Amino acid sequence: MAEAIYPKLAVIGCGLIGSSLIRAARAVGAVGEIAVADASEAVRRRAGELGLGDRVTADVAEAVQGADLVVFAVPVMAMGEAARAAAAGLKPGATVTDVGSVKAQVAEALSEALPETAFVVPGHPIAGTEQSGPDAGFAELFHNRWVILTPQRRDDDPYLEAVQRLADFWTALGAHVERMDETHHDLVLAVTSHLPHLIAYNIVGTAADLEEVTQAEVMKYSAGGFRDFTRIAASDPTMWRDIFLANREAVLEILGRFTEDLQALSRAIRWGEGDKLFELFSRTREIRRGVIAAGQESPAPNFGRDRQRS
Ligand code: NAP
């Protein structure tokens, strides 16, 4: 097996993403020793049972001691608190990253909380499932998925080397790496991920509140399209609450555009403009073909199970 890219890794938050990263890094020998910190006692116990960390603790500062790479894998709104807890224990020259789904706000929280001796390189793996917790993670989660890094505006060699090393790490885990400005990341993800989740949460909520259609009918005939929305709408409530709070501006901008387009569709249906509907549905079919051609179609295998949240 190749030499470890990072001799010591610390992962803060051992849920779906944190535990998948540990499994993936172990599988390819990208890290040596692994320390895990998690706020949940149940998660720490499970992480110990699953052998995810050489050290498992509730103490973030203790977990990051001596680490060459620190990864924050906690909900977006918890990143600042976790980084503040880590600051005292960090060794100078450590690379610090995160996996949060929103980047501008998290990048700011990390920069504010961490000492200048750390190389802060925010990141986001575009990979996941609707499951949570350490049992839901699996080593193949990042295979053929994109990881977006949003480096700080620095061009000194030590920082650029730290960014490249982190990119090499993700590549070793099977991912493709892209670098992007954090504000642009948030706009792109508002379109490709955040708005679709909002629509799913809303449509499932609307169906649940309908009085003319029974819950039993909604379940029974769900294969008509609704079923796919229920999978997305089953995503972790804490994680998604935090995403909408942290990416408010980009989501509202995209939601405004979406609402205008929906109004136009509504008019087309009202006035019987079949050609408009047909033209849109033909264009969207092409986009679906593009997604398949880009190799991003099949969901990653889901070996996970729902964790009982304590
Ligand atoms: P998860 O399964 O819920 O795991 C998060 C873990 O972090 C939980 O065990 C949580 O404990 C713990 N935690 C919360 N605050 C903490 C703190 N201050 N210090 C230490 N541990 C803390 O979440 P996840 O799905 O892995 O998501 C983690 C991050 O990855 C989020 O920022 C999310 O936006 C991002 N992400 C998720 C996906 C996805 O599909 N799930 C995809 C890409 C990126 P408690 O349960 O006790 O709070």
Coordinates of C-alpha atoms and ligand atoms in Angstrom, one line a residue:
M1 CA 0.0 0.0 0.0
A2 CA 1.2 3.5 -0.8
E3 CA 2.7 5.8 1.8
A4 CA 0.0 7.8 3.8
I5 CA -0.7 11.2 2.4
Y6 CA -1.5 12.4 6.0
P7 CA 0.2 10.4 8.8
K8 CA -2.5 11.7 11.3
L9 CA -6.1 12.4 10.5
A10 CA -8.7 13.9 12.8
V11 CA -12.4 13.8 11.9
I12 CA -14.8 16.0 13.8
G13 CA -18.3 14.6 13.4
C14 CA -18.6 10.9 12.6
G15 CA -21.8 10.7 10.7
L16 CA -22.5 9.6 7.2
I17 CA -19.8 11.8 5.6
G18 CA -17.2 11.7 8.4
S19 CA -17.4 7.9 8.7
S20 CA -17.4 7.4 4.9
L21 CA -14.3 9.5 4.6
I22 CA -12.6 7.5 7.3
R23 CA -13.5 4.2 5.7
A24 CA -12.4 5.4 2.2
A25 CA -9.1 6.8 3.5
R26 CA -8.3 3.6 5.4
A27 CA -9.2 1.5 2.4
V28 CA -6.6 3.1 0.2
G29 CA -4.0 3.7 2.9
A30 CA -4.2 7.5 2.5
V31 CA -3.9 8.1 6.3
G32 CA -2.1 6.5 9.2
E33 CA -3.5 7.2 12.7
I34 CA -7.1 8.4 13.0
A35 CA -8.7 10.4 15.8
V36 CA -12.5 10.9 16.0
A37 CA -14.5 13.5 18.0
D38 CA -18.3 13.6 18.1
A39 CA -20.7 15.4 20.3
S40 CA -23.1 12.4 20.4
E41 CA -22.4 9.7 23.0
A42 CA -24.3 7.1 20.9
V43 CA -22.2 8.0 17.8
R44 CA -18.9 7.8 19.8
R45 CA -19.9 4.3 21.1
R46 CA -20.8 3.2 17.6
A47 CA -17.6 4.6 16.1
G48 CA -15.7 2.6 18.7
E49 CA -17.6 -0.6 17.9
L50 CA -17.0 -0.1 14.2
G51 CA -13.3 0.6 14.7
L52 CA -13.5 3.9 12.9
G53 CA -11.0 5.7 15.1
D54 CA -7.8 4.7 16.9
R55 CA -9.0 7.3 19.4
V56 CA -12.6 8.4 19.9
T57 CA -13.4 11.3 22.2
A58 CA -15.9 14.0 23.0
D59 CA -13.0 16.5 23.2
V60 CA -12.4 18.2 19.9
A61 CA -9.1 19.9 21.0
E62 CA -7.8 16.5 22.1
A63 CA -8.8 14.8 18.8
V64 CA -7.0 17.4 16.6
Q65 CA -3.7 17.2 18.6
G66 CA -0.8 16.3 16.3
A67 CA -3.2 15.9 13.3
D68 CA -1.8 16.7 9.8
L69 CA -5.3 16.9 8.4
V70 CA -8.4 17.9 10.3
V71 CA -11.8 17.4 8.7
F72 CA -15.0 19.1 10.1
A73 CA -17.9 16.9 9.2
V74 CA -20.6 18.4 11.4
P75 CA -23.8 20.2 10.3
V76 CA -23.1 23.6 8.7
M77 CA -24.3 25.8 11.6
A78 CA -22.1 23.8 14.0
M79 CA -18.8 24.4 12.0
G80 CA -17.9 27.6 13.9
E81 CA -18.4 26.1 17.3
A82 CA -16.4 22.9 16.3
A83 CA -13.6 25.1 14.9
R84 CA -13.4 27.2 18.0
A85 CA -13.1 24.1 20.1
A86 CA -10.3 22.8 17.8
A87 CA -8.2 26.0 17.7
A88 CA -6.2 25.5 20.8
G89 CA -5.2 21.9 20.0
L90 CA -4.1 22.4 16.3
K91 CA -0.5 21.9 15.4
P92 CA 1.1 24.7 13.3
G93 CA 1.0 23.7 9.6
A94 CA -2.0 21.4 9.9
T95 CA -4.4 21.5 7.0
V96 CA -8.0 22.1 8.0
T97 CA -10.9 21.4 5.8
D98 CA -14.6 20.6 6.0
V99 CA -17.3 18.9 4.1
G100 CA -20.2 21.3 4.6
S101 CA -22.8 21.8 1.9
V102 CA -22.6 25.6 2.0
K103 CA -19.3 27.3 1.5
A104 CA -19.2 31.1 2.0
Q105 CA -20.6 31.1 5.5
V106 CA -18.5 28.1 6.6
A107 CA -15.3 29.5 5.1
E108 CA -15.8 32.7 7.1
A109 CA -16.5 30.7 10.3
L110 CA -13.4 28.6 9.9
S111 CA -11.1 31.6 9.1
E112 CA -12.4 33.5 12.1
A113 CA -12.0 30.6 14.5
L114 CA -8.7 29.1 13.4
P115 CA -5.1 30.4 13.9
E116 CA -3.2 31.7 11.0
T117 CA -0.7 28.9 11.4
A118 CA -3.3 26.5 10.0
F119 CA -3.9 26.0 6.2
V120 CA -7.7 26.4 5.9
V121 CA -9.1 24.8 2.7
P122 CA -12.9 24.6 2.8
G123 CA -14.4 21.7 0.7
H124 CA -17.6 20.0 -0.2
P125 CA -18.0 16.4 -1.6
I126 CA -21.0 16.3 -3.9
A127 CA -21.9 12.8 -2.6
G128 CA -24.3 11.6 -0.1
T129 CA -27.5 9.7 0.7
E130 CA -30.6 10.6 2.7
Q131 CA -29.2 8.5 5.6
S132 CA -27.3 9.8 8.7
G133 CA -24.9 8.4 11.3
P134 CA -21.8 6.2 11.3
D135 CA -23.6 3.0 10.3
A136 CA -24.8 4.7 7.1
G137 CA -21.2 5.5 5.8
F138 CA -19.4 3.4 3.2
A139 CA -15.9 3.6 1.6
E140 CA -17.2 3.9 -2.0
L141 CA -19.3 7.0 -1.4
F142 CA -16.9 9.4 -3.1
H143 CA -16.1 7.2 -6.1
N144 CA -16.5 9.1 -9.3
R145 CA -18.1 12.0 -7.4
W146 CA -17.0 15.7 -7.5
V147 CA -15.3 17.3 -4.6
I148 CA -15.3 21.1 -4.7
L149 CA -12.5 22.9 -2.9
T150 CA -12.9 26.6 -2.2
P151 CA -9.3 27.7 -1.3
Q152 CA -8.6 31.1 0.3
R153 CA -7.2 33.9 -1.8
R154 CA -3.6 33.2 -1.0
D155 CA -0.8 32.4 -3.3
D156 CA 2.1 31.6 -1.0
D157 CA 3.8 28.3 -1.8
P158 CA 3.1 26.5 1.5
Y159 CA -0.6 27.2 1.2
L160 CA -0.7 26.1 -2.5
E161 CA 1.1 22.9 -1.6
A162 CA -1.4 22.3 1.2
V163 CA -4.3 22.7 -1.3
Q164 CA -2.7 20.4 -3.8
R165 CA -2.1 17.7 -1.1
L166 CA -5.7 17.9 -0.1
A167 CA -6.7 17.5 -3.7
D168 CA -4.4 14.5 -4.0
F169 CA -6.1 13.0 -0.9
W170 CA -9.6 13.3 -2.4
T171 CA -8.3 11.9 -5.7
A172 CA -6.9 8.9 -3.8
L173 CA -10.4 8.4 -2.3
G174 CA -11.8 8.0 -5.9
A175 CA -13.2 11.6 -6.3
H176 CA -12.6 14.2 -9.0
V177 CA -11.5 17.6 -7.6
E178 CA -12.6 21.0 -8.8
R179 CA -11.5 24.4 -7.3
M180 CA -14.1 27.2 -7.1
D181 CA -14.9 30.5 -5.5
E182 CA -17.1 29.9 -2.5
T183 CA -19.9 32.3 -3.5
H184 CA -20.1 30.7 -6.9
H185 CA -20.2 27.2 -5.3
D186 CA -23.2 28.4 -3.2
L187 CA -25.1 29.6 -6.3
V188 CA -24.4 26.4 -8.2
L189 CA -25.4 24.2 -5.3
A190 CA -28.6 26.3 -4.8
V191 CA -29.6 25.2 -8.3
T192 CA -28.4 21.6 -8.3
S193 CA -29.1 20.6 -4.8
H194 CA -30.8 23.1 -2.4
L195 CA -33.8 24.0 -4.6
P196 CA -34.5 20.4 -5.6
H197 CA -34.6 19.5 -1.9
L198 CA -36.9 22.5 -1.1
I199 CA -39.3 21.4 -3.8
A200 CA -39.3 17.8 -2.5
Y201 CA -39.9 18.9 1.1
N202 CA -42.7 21.2 -0.2
I203 CA -44.4 18.7 -2.5
V204 CA -44.4 16.0 0.2
G205 CA -45.8 18.5 2.7
T206 CA -48.5 19.6 0.2
A207 CA -49.6 16.0 -0.4
A208 CA -49.6 15.3 3.3
D209 CA -51.9 18.3 3.9
L210 CA -54.4 17.5 1.0
E211 CA -57.9 16.8 2.3
E212 CA -59.4 15.4 -0.9
V213 CA -56.7 12.7 -1.3
T214 CA -56.1 10.2 1.5
Q215 CA -52.7 9.4 2.9
A216 CA -53.3 5.8 1.9
E217 CA -53.8 6.8 -1.7
V218 CA -50.7 9.0 -1.7
M219 CA -48.6 6.0 -0.5
K220 CA -50.4 3.5 -2.8
Y221 CA -50.0 5.4 -6.1
S222 CA -46.6 7.0 -5.2
A223 CA -44.8 5.3 -8.2
G224 CA -46.4 8.0 -10.4
G225 CA -43.4 10.4 -9.5
F226 CA -44.1 11.2 -5.8
R227 CA -42.0 8.3 -4.6
D228 CA -38.7 9.9 -5.8
F229 CA -39.6 13.1 -4.0
T230 CA -40.2 11.2 -0.7
R231 CA -36.7 9.8 -0.9
I232 CA -35.2 13.3 -1.1
A233 CA -37.6 14.7 1.5
A234 CA -36.4 12.0 3.9
S235 CA -33.0 13.8 4.2
D236 CA -31.7 14.8 7.6
P237 CA -33.8 17.7 9.0
T238 CA -30.9 19.3 10.9
M239 CA -28.6 19.2 8.0
W240 CA -31.1 20.8 5.6
R241 CA -32.4 23.4 8.1
D242 CA -28.8 24.5 8.4
I243 CA -28.2 24.6 4.6
F244 CA -31.2 26.9 4.0
L245 CA -30.2 29.2 6.9
A246 CA -26.6 29.4 5.7
N247 CA -27.3 29.8 2.0
R248 CA -30.3 32.1 2.3
E249 CA -29.4 34.6 -0.4
A250 CA -28.5 32.2 -3.2
V251 CA -31.5 30.0 -2.4
L252 CA -33.9 33.0 -2.5
E253 CA -32.4 34.2 -5.8
I254 CA -32.8 30.8 -7.4
L255 CA -36.3 30.4 -5.9
G256 CA -37.3 33.7 -7.4
R257 CA -36.3 32.5 -10.9
F258 CA -38.0 29.2 -10.3
T259 CA -41.2 30.8 -9.2
E260 CA -41.3 33.0 -12.4
D261 CA -40.7 29.9 -14.6
L262 CA -43.5 28.1 -12.7
Q263 CA -45.9 31.0 -13.4
A264 CA -45.0 30.8 -17.1
L265 CA -45.8 27.0 -17.0
S266 CA -49.0 27.7 -15.2
R267 CA -50.0 30.1 -17.9
A268 CA -49.1 27.7 -20.7
I269 CA -51.3 25.0 -19.1
R270 CA -54.2 27.5 -18.5
W271 CA -54.1 28.7 -22.2
G272 CA -53.6 25.2 -23.7
E273 CA -50.2 26.1 -25.1
G274 CA -49.1 22.5 -25.7
D275 CA -46.1 23.5 -27.9
K276 CA -44.6 25.5 -25.0
L277 CA -44.9 22.5 -22.7
F278 CA -43.5 20.1 -25.3
E279 CA -40.5 22.4 -26.0
L280 CA -39.6 22.6 -22.3
F281 CA -40.0 18.9 -21.7
S282 CA -37.8 18.1 -24.8
R283 CA -35.1 20.5 -23.5
T284 CA -35.2 18.9 -20.0
R285 CA -35.0 15.4 -21.5
E286 CA -31.7 16.5 -23.1
I287 CA -30.4 17.7 -19.7
R288 CA -31.2 14.3 -18.2
R289 CA -29.2 12.6 -21.0
G290 CA -26.3 15.0 -20.2
V291 CA -26.3 13.9 -16.6
I292 CA -26.1 10.3 -17.6
A293 CA -23.4 11.1 -20.1
A294 CA -21.4 12.8 -17.3
G295 CA -21.5 9.6 -15.3
Q296 CA -23.5 11.2 -12.5
E297 CA -26.7 9.2 -12.9
S298 CA -26.7 6.1 -10.8
P299 CA -27.0 6.7 -7.1
A300 CA -24.0 5.4 -5.1
P301 CA -24.8 2.0 -3.5
N302 CA -26.5 2.5 -0.2
F303 CA -25.1 0.1 2.4
G304 CA -26.4 2.2 5.2
R305 CA -29.2 2.1 7.6
D306 CA -31.0 4.9 9.5
R307 CA -29.4 5.7 12.8
Q308 CA -31.6 6.2 15.8
R309 CA -31.0 9.9 16.5
S310 CA -30.6 10.4 20.2
Ligands
NAP1 P1 -24.6 13.4 10.3 O1 -24.7 12.0 9.8 O2 -25.8 13.9 11.1 O3 -23.3 13.5 11.3 C1 -22.9 14.7 11.9 C2 -22.4 14.3 13.3 O4 -21.7 15.5 13.9 C3 -23.4 13.9 14.3 O5 -23.0 12.7 15.0 C4 -23.5 15.1 15.3 O6 -23.9 14.7 16.6 C5 -22.0 15.5 15.3 N1 -21.9 16.9 15.7 C6 -22.7 18.0 15.6 N2 -22.2 19.1 16.2 C7 -20.9 18.7 16.6 C8 -19.9 19.4 17.3 N3 -19.9 20.7 17.5 N4 -18.7 18.7 17.6 C9 -18.6 17.4 17.3 N5 -19.6 16.7 16.7 C10 -20.7 17.3 16.4 O7 -24.3 14.4 9.2 P2 -23.7 14.2 7.7 O8 -24.8 13.8 6.8 O9 -22.5 13.3 7.8 O10 -23.3 15.7 7.3 C11 -22.1 16.3 7.8 C12 -21.8 17.5 7.0 O11 -21.6 17.0 5.6 C13 -22.8 18.6 6.9 O12 -22.2 19.8 7.0 C14 -23.4 18.4 5.6 O13 -23.9 19.7 5.1 C15 -22.3 17.8 4.8 N6 -22.7 17.0 3.6 C16 -23.7 16.0 3.8 C17 -24.1 15.2 2.7 C18 -25.2 14.2 2.9 O14 -25.7 13.8 1.9 N7 -25.5 13.8 4.1 C19 -23.4 15.4 1.5 C20 -22.4 16.3 1.4 C21 -22.0 17.1 2.4 P3 -25.5 15.0 17.0 O15 -26.3 14.0 16.2 O16 -25.5 14.7 18.5 O17 -25.7 16.4 16.7

